[in-house]
Amino acid sequence: MSGIRRRATLAVVGAAAAALLTGCGLADRVVGLHPAPTEQVGGAPLNEETAGAIVSRVVAQAEAARAATGSSGERARKAVLTGSALDLAEAAVSSRTKVVAPDPLATPDVPKVLAIVKGRTWPRTILATTLDAASTTQYLHVLTSASPTSPFVLSASVPMLAGASVPAIGPVPEGVDTVRDGTGLVAAPAEILTEYAGALAYPKPAAADHIDLTDVLSTSLRGSAVSQAKTFGKLATLAQRQKVDGTPTSFRLAGGGALVFGELTRTDTITATSGAKAVTVPAEVAALLRKSRITKTVTVTSVESVVFVVPATGNATVIGAAEQLASAKGS
Amino acid sequence: MAIAKKLLSLALAIVGLVLLVTGLWFATHLGTSGDATFRWTASGTSPVVLQPSLINRVDEPLTVKVTPAAGDSVWTGIGAPSDVDAAIGTTPATRLTRVALRPWSVLARATGSGTPASVADAEIWRTRSTTSGAVTIAVDQRTAPESIVVRGEKSPLQSVTVTWRHRTWFYQSLVLAFVGLLLAAVGSGALVAGLRSGRGERS
C-alpha cells in the first residue's frame, strides 16, 4: 500500500512541478491576457462621422467633375460618378449644357448621413442629404463602394421636390436594409418604376395602380407633353416613351416602406406630318440640332433620375427628380 | 511518508524558485514604470497589420509607435478586423499577431503574395492619417476589436513597438518574486531538515 501511495505522491508532485515549470499561464494571469473580443458584424459598417467625411469628399469631387471639361473632365467624372449620377453628368456634356463650377471660396454644404446599409459585405451604400444654401434645394445622395479597396463614388444625386420629405429611416448606427423585392410593399421597386414609365407615356399612358401622379414632376411631364402636342397642332406628332434603366437602389424605411432610387430614359419623337413643310422645335432641341426647324423626324433623349417613397399600403409618391437633356437626332 | 515529505519540500522549493525567477524576470522587463514594451524590427514593403490578437488582448490602453525610414512618412489606418482582412485579401502583408515573452518581442507572420493592396484607397477606416516621421497611436480598448494597418510611404518601416502601461505590474512582479523567495526558502529549509533527519535515523 505504501508503494502505491509513494508512486501516487511522486506522480502528483511531478505533474505539479512540470506544470509550474512550464508557466501554467502564470504570465498570462499576471498581465491579464484574454482573447480579443469578438467583432460585432451587425449594424452599419461605418460610423456616422466617417460616412459624413466620405460624403463631403465625394459630393465636392462630383461637383468639380461635373463642371470639368475635356478628357480630364471625363476621367474625373468616371472616377467619382457612377449609375444615374454619371449618366446625368455625361448627358449634360453631350447636350452642351453649361454646368457652373463650384465656387472654391464657398463653404461646402454640410452633409447629413441618413443611413448606411448594414452588413460587412460589398457593395456598400450610404444615403445622405445636403442642403444647397444658394437654391435652398435639398439633395438626396446615394454613394456606393464596389469592393473593399474601391473608394465610395456617387451613384445618384437627386434634388427633392418642393415640400417633399423623407420618412424616418431609423438610427444610422443600426444600419438599414436594402429592398430587392416587393415584400411588405404595395409593389416591388422595379414594378413601381416600370409602372411609372408606362404612366408617363404619350399619347397612350398606361394605368398607374400603385402610384400617386399628382406630384409636381409627374404633373409637369404629362402636362408639357399635352401642351407640346397642342403646339405642334397638325404639323407634327409627338410620342413620348420612358424606359427603365438598370436596377433601382432601395432602402427600407422605419415604417416598413421603401425609399427607391431609379433611372429612366425618356425618348421624345417629333414627326412632321406629310402636310407640314417644316416644324419649329423647342429651343433646347434646336440648340442641339443646330437648327430650329425640322422636316422629317427628330428623336430627343433625356435622362431622368427619380426617387419614390413606396409605402406598405397606399400609393407610391415621387419625392425627388432630376432630368437632363442628353441628345437630339434627326432632320 | 518521509520520502513524500521530502518530495513535497523539493516541489515547494522548485515552485518557489520558479516564482522568484519569473517575478524578477518580469520586474526587470517592466521596470518601475510598469511599461511592457515589445519591439518588432520591420522588414519588407508590404503593409503591416497589427491584429486584434496583439492589440486587444489586455484591458489596458496601448501605445503603438511606428518608426519609418529616415525622412519618410507613415500611413496609418484603423478599422474593423473583417474590413481590413477584406481589403488586404490575398495580397502580401505582415501580420503582427501577438507578443512573445521568450524572446521579449512581437511575433510577425508574412501572408499573401503579389502586389500589395492599395489600402490607402479603401474607405473602411474609422480613422486614417499620414504623418511625417515617427507616429504614436493610442489604442483605446473601448473600440476593440480593431486592426491597425501601417506602412511607410516610400520605404519599408524601421520598427513597430507596442507598449502597455500598468504601474502595478511592476509591484505585482515584486510580490510574485517575494512569494517565490518565501516558498523557496521554506521548501529548501524543509528539504534540508528532512535530509538531515533521514541521515540521523540511518546512523
Coordinates of C-alpha atoms in Angstrom, one line a residue:
Chain A
M1 CA 0.0 0.0 0.0
S2 CA 2.9 2.3 0.9
G3 CA 4.3 1.6 -2.6
I4 CA 1.2 2.7 -4.3
R5 CA 0.9 5.9 -2.2
R6 CA 4.6 6.7 -2.9
R7 CA 4.0 6.4 -6.6
A8 CA 0.9 8.5 -6.5
T9 CA 2.6 11.1 -4.5
L10 CA 5.5 11.1 -7.0
A11 CA 3.1 11.4 -9.9
V12 CA 1.2 14.4 -8.3
V13 CA 4.4 16.2 -7.3
G14 CA 5.9 15.6 -10.7
A15 CA 2.9 16.8 -12.6
A16 CA 2.6 19.9 -10.4
A17 CA 6.3 20.7 -10.8
A18 CA 6.1 20.2 -14.6
A19 CA 3.0 22.4 -14.8
L20 CA 4.6 25.2 -12.8
L21 CA 7.9 25.0 -14.5
T22 CA 6.2 25.5 -17.9
G23 CA 4.5 28.6 -16.6
C24 CA 1.0 27.1 -16.4
G25 CA -0.4 30.5 -17.7
L26 CA 1.3 32.4 -14.9
A27 CA 2.5 35.2 -17.1
D28 CA -0.9 35.5 -18.7
R29 CA -2.5 35.9 -15.3
V30 CA 0.0 38.5 -14.2
V31 CA -0.7 40.7 -17.2
G32 CA -4.4 39.9 -17.5
L33 CA -4.3 38.4 -21.0
H34 CA -7.6 37.3 -22.5
P35 CA -8.8 36.5 -26.0
A36 CA -9.5 39.6 -28.2
P37 CA -13.3 40.4 -28.1
T38 CA -15.4 39.1 -31.0
E39 CA -16.2 41.6 -33.7
Q40 CA -19.8 42.7 -33.9
V41 CA -20.8 42.4 -37.6
G42 CA -24.3 43.7 -37.4
G43 CA -25.3 47.3 -37.9
A44 CA -23.7 49.9 -40.1
P45 CA -20.2 49.1 -41.3
L46 CA -19.1 52.7 -40.9
N47 CA -19.6 55.2 -38.1
E48 CA -21.6 58.4 -38.9
E49 CA -18.6 60.7 -38.7
T50 CA -16.5 58.6 -41.1
A51 CA -19.5 58.4 -43.5
G52 CA -20.1 62.1 -43.3
A53 CA -16.5 62.8 -44.2
I54 CA -16.8 60.4 -47.2
V55 CA -20.0 62.1 -48.4
S56 CA -18.3 65.6 -48.1
R57 CA -15.4 64.4 -50.2
V58 CA -17.4 62.6 -52.8
V59 CA -20.0 65.4 -53.3
A60 CA -17.3 68.0 -53.6
Q61 CA -15.3 65.9 -56.1
A62 CA -18.5 65.2 -58.0
E63 CA -19.4 68.9 -58.3
A64 CA -15.9 69.7 -59.6
A65 CA -16.0 66.7 -62.0
R66 CA -19.4 67.8 -63.5
A67 CA -18.0 71.2 -64.3
A68 CA -14.7 69.9 -65.7
T69 CA -14.2 69.8 -69.4
G70 CA -12.2 67.8 -72.0
S71 CA -10.7 64.3 -71.5
S72 CA -9.6 65.2 -67.9
G73 CA -13.1 66.1 -67.1
E74 CA -14.3 62.8 -68.5
R75 CA -11.8 60.9 -66.4
A76 CA -12.7 62.8 -63.3
R77 CA -16.4 62.1 -63.8
K78 CA -15.8 58.4 -64.3
A79 CA -13.6 58.3 -61.2
V80 CA -16.2 59.8 -58.9
L81 CA -19.6 59.1 -60.5
T82 CA -21.5 56.0 -61.5
G83 CA -25.0 55.0 -62.3
S84 CA -27.6 57.7 -62.8
A85 CA -25.2 60.4 -61.5
L86 CA -22.7 59.6 -64.2
D87 CA -25.4 59.3 -66.9
L88 CA -26.8 62.7 -66.0
A89 CA -23.4 64.3 -66.0
E90 CA -22.5 62.8 -69.3
A91 CA -25.8 63.8 -70.7
A92 CA -25.1 67.4 -69.7
V93 CA -21.8 67.2 -71.5
S94 CA -23.3 65.6 -74.7
S95 CA -26.1 68.2 -74.7
R96 CA -23.6 71.0 -74.1
T97 CA -25.4 72.1 -71.0
K98 CA -23.4 74.7 -69.1
V99 CA -22.5 73.5 -65.7
V100 CA -21.5 76.1 -63.2
A101 CA -18.2 75.2 -61.5
P102 CA -18.3 75.2 -57.7
D103 CA -17.0 78.3 -56.0
P104 CA -13.8 77.3 -54.3
L105 CA -14.3 80.0 -51.7
A106 CA -17.9 79.0 -50.9
T107 CA -18.5 77.0 -47.8
P108 CA -19.3 73.4 -48.8
D109 CA -22.7 72.0 -48.0
V110 CA -22.6 70.0 -44.8
P111 CA -23.9 66.6 -45.5
K112 CA -26.2 64.7 -43.2
V113 CA -25.9 60.9 -43.3
L114 CA -29.4 59.4 -43.3
A115 CA -28.5 55.7 -43.5
I116 CA -25.8 53.2 -44.1
V117 CA -26.7 49.8 -45.5
K118 CA -26.0 47.3 -42.8
G119 CA -23.6 44.4 -43.1
R120 CA -19.9 43.8 -43.7
T121 CA -20.1 42.8 -47.4
W122 CA -19.7 44.8 -50.6
P123 CA -21.0 46.8 -52.4
R124 CA -21.6 49.2 -49.5
T125 CA -24.0 52.1 -49.7
I126 CA -24.5 55.4 -47.9
L127 CA -27.6 57.5 -48.2
A128 CA -27.1 61.2 -47.3
T129 CA -28.6 64.6 -47.9
T130 CA -27.3 68.1 -48.4
L131 CA -29.0 71.5 -48.5
D132 CA -27.8 73.7 -51.2
A133 CA -27.8 77.1 -49.4
A134 CA -28.0 79.1 -52.6
S135 CA -31.1 77.5 -54.1
T136 CA -32.4 76.1 -50.7
T137 CA -32.8 72.8 -52.5
Q138 CA -32.4 69.6 -50.5
Y139 CA -30.5 66.9 -52.4
L140 CA -30.5 63.2 -51.7
H141 CA -27.3 61.4 -52.5
V142 CA -26.5 57.7 -52.8
L143 CA -22.9 56.6 -52.6
T144 CA -21.6 53.2 -53.3
S145 CA -18.3 51.3 -52.8
A146 CA -18.0 48.3 -55.0
S147 CA -15.2 46.5 -53.2
P148 CA -13.0 46.7 -50.1
T149 CA -10.4 48.7 -51.9
S150 CA -12.7 50.9 -54.0
P151 CA -13.4 54.4 -52.8
F152 CA -17.1 55.5 -52.5
V153 CA -18.5 57.1 -55.6
L154 CA -21.7 59.0 -56.2
S155 CA -24.3 56.8 -57.9
A156 CA -27.3 59.1 -57.5
S157 CA -27.8 62.8 -56.6
V158 CA -31.3 64.0 -56.9
P159 CA -32.9 67.2 -55.8
M160 CA -36.1 66.8 -53.7
L161 CA -39.3 68.2 -54.9
A162 CA -40.6 71.3 -53.1
G163 CA -42.4 70.3 -49.9
A164 CA -41.3 66.6 -50.1
S165 CA -39.7 64.8 -47.2
V166 CA -38.0 61.5 -46.5
P167 CA -39.9 59.4 -44.0
A168 CA -38.0 58.1 -40.9
I169 CA -35.3 55.5 -41.7
G170 CA -34.0 54.6 -38.3
P171 CA -30.8 55.2 -36.3
V172 CA -27.8 55.4 -38.5
P173 CA -25.5 53.1 -36.4
E174 CA -28.1 50.3 -36.7
G175 CA -27.8 50.3 -40.4
V176 CA -30.6 49.9 -43.0
D177 CA -31.7 47.0 -45.1
T178 CA -31.8 47.2 -48.8
V179 CA -35.0 46.2 -50.6
R180 CA -34.9 43.9 -53.5
D181 CA -38.4 42.7 -53.9
G182 CA -41.9 43.7 -53.1
T183 CA -42.1 42.1 -49.7
G184 CA -44.0 44.4 -47.4
L185 CA -44.6 46.9 -50.1
V186 CA -47.5 47.8 -52.4
A187 CA -45.3 46.7 -55.2
A188 CA -41.7 45.9 -55.9
P189 CA -39.4 48.9 -56.6
A190 CA -38.8 47.7 -60.2
E191 CA -42.5 47.3 -60.8
I192 CA -43.1 50.9 -59.5
L193 CA -40.6 52.2 -61.9
T194 CA -42.0 50.3 -64.9
E195 CA -45.5 51.4 -63.9
Y196 CA -44.3 55.0 -63.7
A197 CA -42.6 54.8 -67.1
G198 CA -45.8 53.5 -68.6
A199 CA -47.9 56.2 -66.9
L200 CA -45.8 58.9 -68.5
A201 CA -46.1 57.6 -72.0
Y202 CA -47.8 59.9 -74.5
P203 CA -50.2 59.8 -76.2
K204 CA -51.3 56.5 -74.6
P205 CA -50.3 56.4 -71.0
A206 CA -50.8 53.1 -69.1
A207 CA -52.7 53.0 -65.8
A208 CA -50.7 53.5 -62.7
D209 CA -52.4 51.5 -60.0
H210 CA -49.8 52.0 -57.3
I211 CA -48.5 55.5 -57.9
D212 CA -49.9 58.9 -57.0
L213 CA -49.3 61.0 -60.1
T214 CA -50.3 64.3 -58.6
D215 CA -46.8 65.4 -57.7
V216 CA -45.1 68.4 -59.3
L217 CA -42.9 66.3 -61.6
S218 CA -45.5 63.9 -62.9
T219 CA -48.0 66.7 -63.4
S220 CA -45.4 68.8 -65.2
L221 CA -44.2 66.0 -67.5
R222 CA -47.7 64.9 -68.5
G223 CA -48.9 68.5 -68.9
S224 CA -45.9 69.5 -71.0
A225 CA -46.4 66.6 -73.4
V226 CA -50.0 67.6 -73.9
S227 CA -49.2 71.3 -74.4
Q228 CA -46.3 70.5 -76.7
A229 CA -48.5 68.3 -78.9
K230 CA -51.1 71.1 -79.0
T231 CA -48.4 73.5 -80.1
F232 CA -47.5 71.2 -83.0
G233 CA -51.1 71.0 -84.0
K234 CA -51.5 69.3 -87.3
L235 CA -47.9 70.0 -88.3
A236 CA -46.3 67.2 -86.3
T237 CA -47.0 64.4 -83.9
L238 CA -45.4 63.8 -80.5
A239 CA -44.7 60.5 -79.0
Q240 CA -43.1 60.0 -75.6
R241 CA -41.9 56.8 -74.0
Q242 CA -39.9 56.1 -70.9
K243 CA -37.6 53.2 -70.4
V244 CA -36.3 52.0 -67.0
D245 CA -32.5 51.8 -66.8
G246 CA -30.6 49.5 -64.5
T247 CA -31.8 48.2 -61.2
P248 CA -33.2 50.5 -58.6
T249 CA -31.5 51.1 -55.3
S250 CA -33.9 50.8 -52.4
F251 CA -33.7 51.4 -48.7
R252 CA -36.1 50.0 -46.1
L253 CA -37.9 52.8 -44.2
A254 CA -38.6 52.5 -40.4
G255 CA -42.3 52.4 -41.1
G256 CA -42.0 49.4 -43.4
G257 CA -42.0 51.2 -46.8
A258 CA -39.0 51.8 -49.1
L259 CA -37.1 54.7 -50.5
V260 CA -36.4 53.9 -54.1
F261 CA -33.9 55.5 -56.5
G262 CA -34.4 54.7 -60.1
E263 CA -33.3 55.9 -63.5
L264 CA -35.4 56.4 -66.7
T265 CA -34.5 57.3 -70.2
R266 CA -37.2 59.4 -71.9
T267 CA -37.4 59.4 -75.7
D268 CA -39.5 62.1 -77.4
T269 CA -40.1 61.5 -81.1
I270 CA -41.4 64.5 -83.1
T271 CA -42.5 63.6 -86.5
A272 CA -43.5 66.2 -89.1
T273 CA -46.8 65.3 -90.8
S274 CA -46.9 64.9 -94.5
G275 CA -48.7 68.2 -94.9
A276 CA -46.1 70.2 -93.0
K277 CA -43.3 71.9 -94.8
A278 CA -41.2 72.4 -91.6
V279 CA -41.9 72.2 -87.9
T280 CA -40.3 74.5 -85.3
V281 CA -38.8 72.6 -82.4
P282 CA -38.3 73.7 -78.8
A283 CA -35.3 76.0 -78.3
E284 CA -33.2 73.5 -76.3
V285 CA -33.7 70.8 -79.1
A286 CA -32.9 73.4 -81.7
A287 CA -29.7 74.2 -80.0
L288 CA -28.6 70.5 -80.1
L289 CA -29.7 70.1 -83.7
R290 CA -28.2 73.4 -84.6
K291 CA -31.4 74.3 -86.5
S292 CA -34.8 75.3 -85.3
R293 CA -36.9 73.7 -87.9
I294 CA -37.3 70.1 -88.9
T295 CA -38.9 68.5 -91.9
K296 CA -38.9 64.8 -91.0
T297 CA -38.4 63.2 -87.6
V298 CA -36.3 64.2 -84.6
T299 CA -35.6 62.0 -81.6
V300 CA -34.8 63.7 -78.3
T301 CA -33.3 61.7 -75.5
S302 CA -33.4 62.7 -71.8
V303 CA -32.0 61.0 -68.7
E304 CA -34.1 61.1 -65.6
S305 CA -33.4 60.2 -62.0
V306 CA -36.4 59.7 -59.8
V307 CA -36.9 59.0 -56.1
F308 CA -40.0 57.3 -54.8
V309 CA -41.4 56.6 -51.4
V310 CA -43.1 53.2 -51.8
P311 CA -45.3 52.6 -48.8
A312 CA -46.5 49.3 -47.3
T313 CA -50.1 50.3 -48.2
G314 CA -51.4 53.1 -50.4
N315 CA -49.7 54.7 -53.4
A316 CA -46.1 55.4 -54.1
T317 CA -45.1 59.1 -54.4
V318 CA -42.3 60.8 -56.2
I319 CA -40.3 62.9 -53.8
G320 CA -37.3 63.8 -55.9
A321 CA -36.3 64.0 -59.6
A322 CA -33.6 65.2 -61.9
E323 CA -33.9 65.5 -65.6
Q324 CA -31.2 66.2 -68.2
L325 CA -31.5 66.5 -71.9
A326 CA -28.9 64.2 -73.5
S327 CA -29.2 64.3 -77.2
A328 CA -31.3 65.2 -80.3
K329 CA -31.0 63.5 -83.6
G330 CA -33.0 63.8 -86.8
S331 CA -33.6 66.2 -89.7
Chain B
M1 CA 5.9 9.1 4.3
A2 CA 9.4 10.6 4.8
I3 CA 10.1 10.4 1.1
A4 CA 6.8 12.0 0.3
K5 CA 7.6 14.9 2.6
K6 CA 11.0 15.3 1.0
L7 CA 9.5 15.4 -2.4
L8 CA 6.8 17.9 -1.4
S9 CA 9.6 20.1 0.1
L10 CA 11.5 19.8 -3.1
A11 CA 8.5 20.7 -5.2
L12 CA 7.8 23.7 -2.9
A13 CA 11.4 24.8 -3.3
I14 CA 11.2 24.4 -7.1
V15 CA 7.9 26.2 -7.3
G16 CA 9.3 29.0 -5.1
L17 CA 12.3 29.2 -7.3
V18 CA 10.2 29.4 -10.5
L19 CA 8.1 32.2 -9.0
L20 CA 11.1 34.0 -7.8
V21 CA 12.8 33.9 -11.2
T22 CA 9.5 34.7 -13.0
G23 CA 8.8 37.7 -10.7
L24 CA 12.4 39.1 -11.1
W25 CA 12.3 38.5 -14.8
F26 CA 9.0 40.4 -15.2
A27 CA 10.2 43.2 -12.9
T28 CA 13.4 43.6 -14.9
H29 CA 11.5 43.8 -18.2
L30 CA 8.7 46.0 -16.9
G31 CA 10.8 48.5 -15.0
T32 CA 9.4 50.6 -12.2
S33 CA 7.0 52.4 -14.6
G34 CA 5.3 49.1 -15.4
D35 CA 5.7 49.5 -19.1
A36 CA 5.5 46.3 -21.1
T37 CA 7.2 47.3 -24.4
F38 CA 7.7 44.9 -27.2
R39 CA 9.5 45.7 -30.5
W40 CA 9.3 44.4 -34.0
T41 CA 12.0 45.3 -36.4
A42 CA 10.4 45.8 -39.8
S43 CA 11.3 44.1 -43.0
G44 CA 9.7 44.3 -46.4
T45 CA 7.5 46.8 -48.1
S46 CA 4.1 45.2 -47.6
P47 CA 1.5 46.8 -45.2
V48 CA 1.9 45.8 -41.6
V49 CA -1.3 44.7 -39.8
L50 CA -1.4 44.8 -36.0
Q51 CA -4.1 42.3 -35.4
P52 CA -6.7 42.3 -32.5
S53 CA -4.9 39.2 -31.1
L54 CA -2.0 41.6 -30.4
I55 CA -3.6 44.9 -29.5
N56 CA -6.9 43.9 -27.9
R57 CA -5.9 41.1 -25.5
V58 CA -5.3 43.2 -22.4
D59 CA -7.8 45.7 -20.9
E60 CA -5.2 48.4 -20.8
P61 CA -4.6 51.4 -23.1
L62 CA -1.9 50.6 -25.6
T63 CA 0.6 52.8 -27.3
V64 CA 1.9 51.9 -30.7
K65 CA 4.9 53.7 -32.0
V66 CA 5.7 53.3 -35.7
T67 CA 9.1 54.5 -36.9
P68 CA 9.6 54.9 -40.7
A69 CA 12.9 55.1 -42.5
A70 CA 14.7 58.4 -42.2
G71 CA 12.8 61.2 -44.0
D72 CA 9.8 59.0 -44.7
S73 CA 6.2 59.3 -43.6
V74 CA 3.8 56.7 -42.1
W75 CA 0.4 55.9 -43.4
T76 CA -1.9 54.7 -40.7
G77 CA -5.4 53.2 -40.9
I78 CA -7.5 51.8 -38.0
G79 CA -10.6 49.8 -38.9
A80 CA -12.7 46.7 -38.2
P81 CA -10.7 43.5 -38.5
S82 CA -13.0 41.9 -41.0
D83 CA -12.8 45.0 -43.3
V84 CA -9.0 45.1 -43.0
D85 CA -8.9 41.4 -43.9
A86 CA -11.2 42.0 -46.9
A87 CA -9.1 44.9 -48.1
I88 CA -5.9 43.1 -47.9
G89 CA -7.3 39.8 -49.1
T90 CA -4.6 37.6 -50.6
T91 CA -2.2 40.4 -51.2
P92 CA 1.1 40.5 -49.2
A93 CA 1.0 41.8 -45.7
T94 CA 3.0 41.3 -42.5
R95 CA 0.7 40.5 -39.6
L96 CA 1.8 41.2 -36.1
T97 CA -0.1 38.5 -34.2
R98 CA 1.0 38.6 -30.6
V99 CA 3.8 39.2 -28.3
A100 CA 6.2 36.5 -27.0
L101 CA 7.7 36.7 -23.6
R102 CA 10.6 34.5 -24.6
P103 CA 12.1 36.2 -26.5
W104 CA 10.6 39.5 -25.4
S105 CA 9.3 40.6 -28.8
V106 CA 6.4 40.9 -31.2
L107 CA 5.7 37.9 -33.3
A108 CA 5.2 38.5 -37.1
R109 CA 3.8 36.4 -39.9
A110 CA 4.1 37.1 -43.6
T111 CA 0.9 36.4 -45.6
G112 CA -0.2 36.7 -49.2
S113 CA 1.6 37.3 -52.4
G114 CA 1.7 39.5 -55.4
T115 CA 1.3 43.3 -55.5
P116 CA 0.4 44.9 -52.1
A117 CA -3.2 46.2 -51.9
S118 CA -3.7 49.9 -52.1
V119 CA -5.2 50.1 -48.6
A120 CA -5.0 53.9 -48.6
D121 CA -7.7 54.0 -51.2
A122 CA -10.1 51.8 -49.2
E123 CA -12.8 53.6 -47.3
I124 CA -13.1 51.2 -44.4
W125 CA -11.2 53.2 -41.8
R126 CA -12.5 54.5 -38.6
T127 CA -9.6 56.8 -38.7
R128 CA -6.6 57.2 -41.1
S129 CA -3.8 59.6 -41.4
T130 CA -0.4 60.2 -43.0
T131 CA 2.3 61.5 -40.6
S132 CA 5.8 62.7 -41.4
G133 CA 8.3 60.9 -39.2
A134 CA 7.5 58.5 -36.3
V135 CA 3.9 58.3 -35.3
T136 CA 2.4 57.3 -31.9
I137 CA -1.0 55.7 -31.9
A138 CA -3.1 55.5 -28.7
V139 CA -5.3 52.4 -28.8
D140 CA -8.4 52.7 -26.7
Q141 CA -9.8 49.3 -25.8
R142 CA -13.4 50.7 -25.9
T143 CA -13.3 50.4 -29.7
A144 CA -12.0 46.8 -29.7
P145 CA -11.6 44.7 -31.7
E146 CA -9.8 46.7 -34.3
S147 CA -6.9 46.2 -36.7
I148 CA -4.2 48.8 -37.3
V149 CA -2.6 49.0 -40.7
V150 CA 0.7 50.9 -41.1
R151 CA 3.1 51.3 -43.9
G152 CA 5.9 53.6 -45.0
E153 CA 5.0 56.0 -47.7
K154 CA 8.2 55.4 -49.7
S155 CA 10.4 52.9 -47.9
P156 CA 9.9 50.0 -45.6
L157 CA 9.2 50.8 -42.0
Q158 CA 12.0 50.7 -39.5
S159 CA 10.2 49.3 -36.4
V160 CA 7.0 49.0 -34.6
T161 CA 6.8 49.0 -30.8
V162 CA 3.8 48.3 -28.6
T163 CA 3.6 49.4 -25.0
W164 CA 1.1 48.6 -22.3
R165 CA 1.4 50.6 -19.2
H166 CA 0.2 49.2 -15.9
R167 CA 2.0 50.6 -13.0
T168 CA 1.1 47.8 -10.6
W169 CA 2.5 45.2 -12.9
F170 CA 6.0 46.0 -11.5
Y171 CA 4.8 45.7 -7.9
Q172 CA 2.9 42.5 -8.8
S173 CA 6.1 41.1 -10.1
L174 CA 7.9 42.0 -6.9
V175 CA 5.2 40.4 -4.9
L176 CA 5.5 37.3 -7.1
A177 CA 9.2 37.2 -6.6
F178 CA 8.8 37.7 -2.8
V179 CA 6.3 34.9 -2.5
G180 CA 8.6 32.7 -4.6
L181 CA 11.5 33.6 -2.3
L182 CA 9.5 32.6 0.7
L183 CA 8.3 29.3 -0.8
A184 CA 11.8 28.5 -2.0
A185 CA 13.2 29.2 1.5
V186 CA 10.5 27.2 3.2
G187 CA 10.8 24.3 0.8
S188 CA 14.5 24.2 0.8
G189 CA 14.6 24.5 4.5
A190 CA 12.2 21.7 5.0
L191 CA 14.1 19.6 2.4
V192 CA 17.4 20.1 4.2
A193 CA 15.8 19.3 7.6
G194 CA 14.2 16.1 6.1
L195 CA 17.5 15.0 4.6
R196 CA 19.3 15.6 8.0
S197 CA 16.7 13.7 10.0
G198 CA 16.9 10.8 7.4
R199 CA 20.6 10.6 7.8
G200 CA 20.3 10.7 11.6
E201 CA 17.7 7.8 11.6
R202 CA 20.1 5.7 9.4
S203 CA 23.1 6.3 11.6

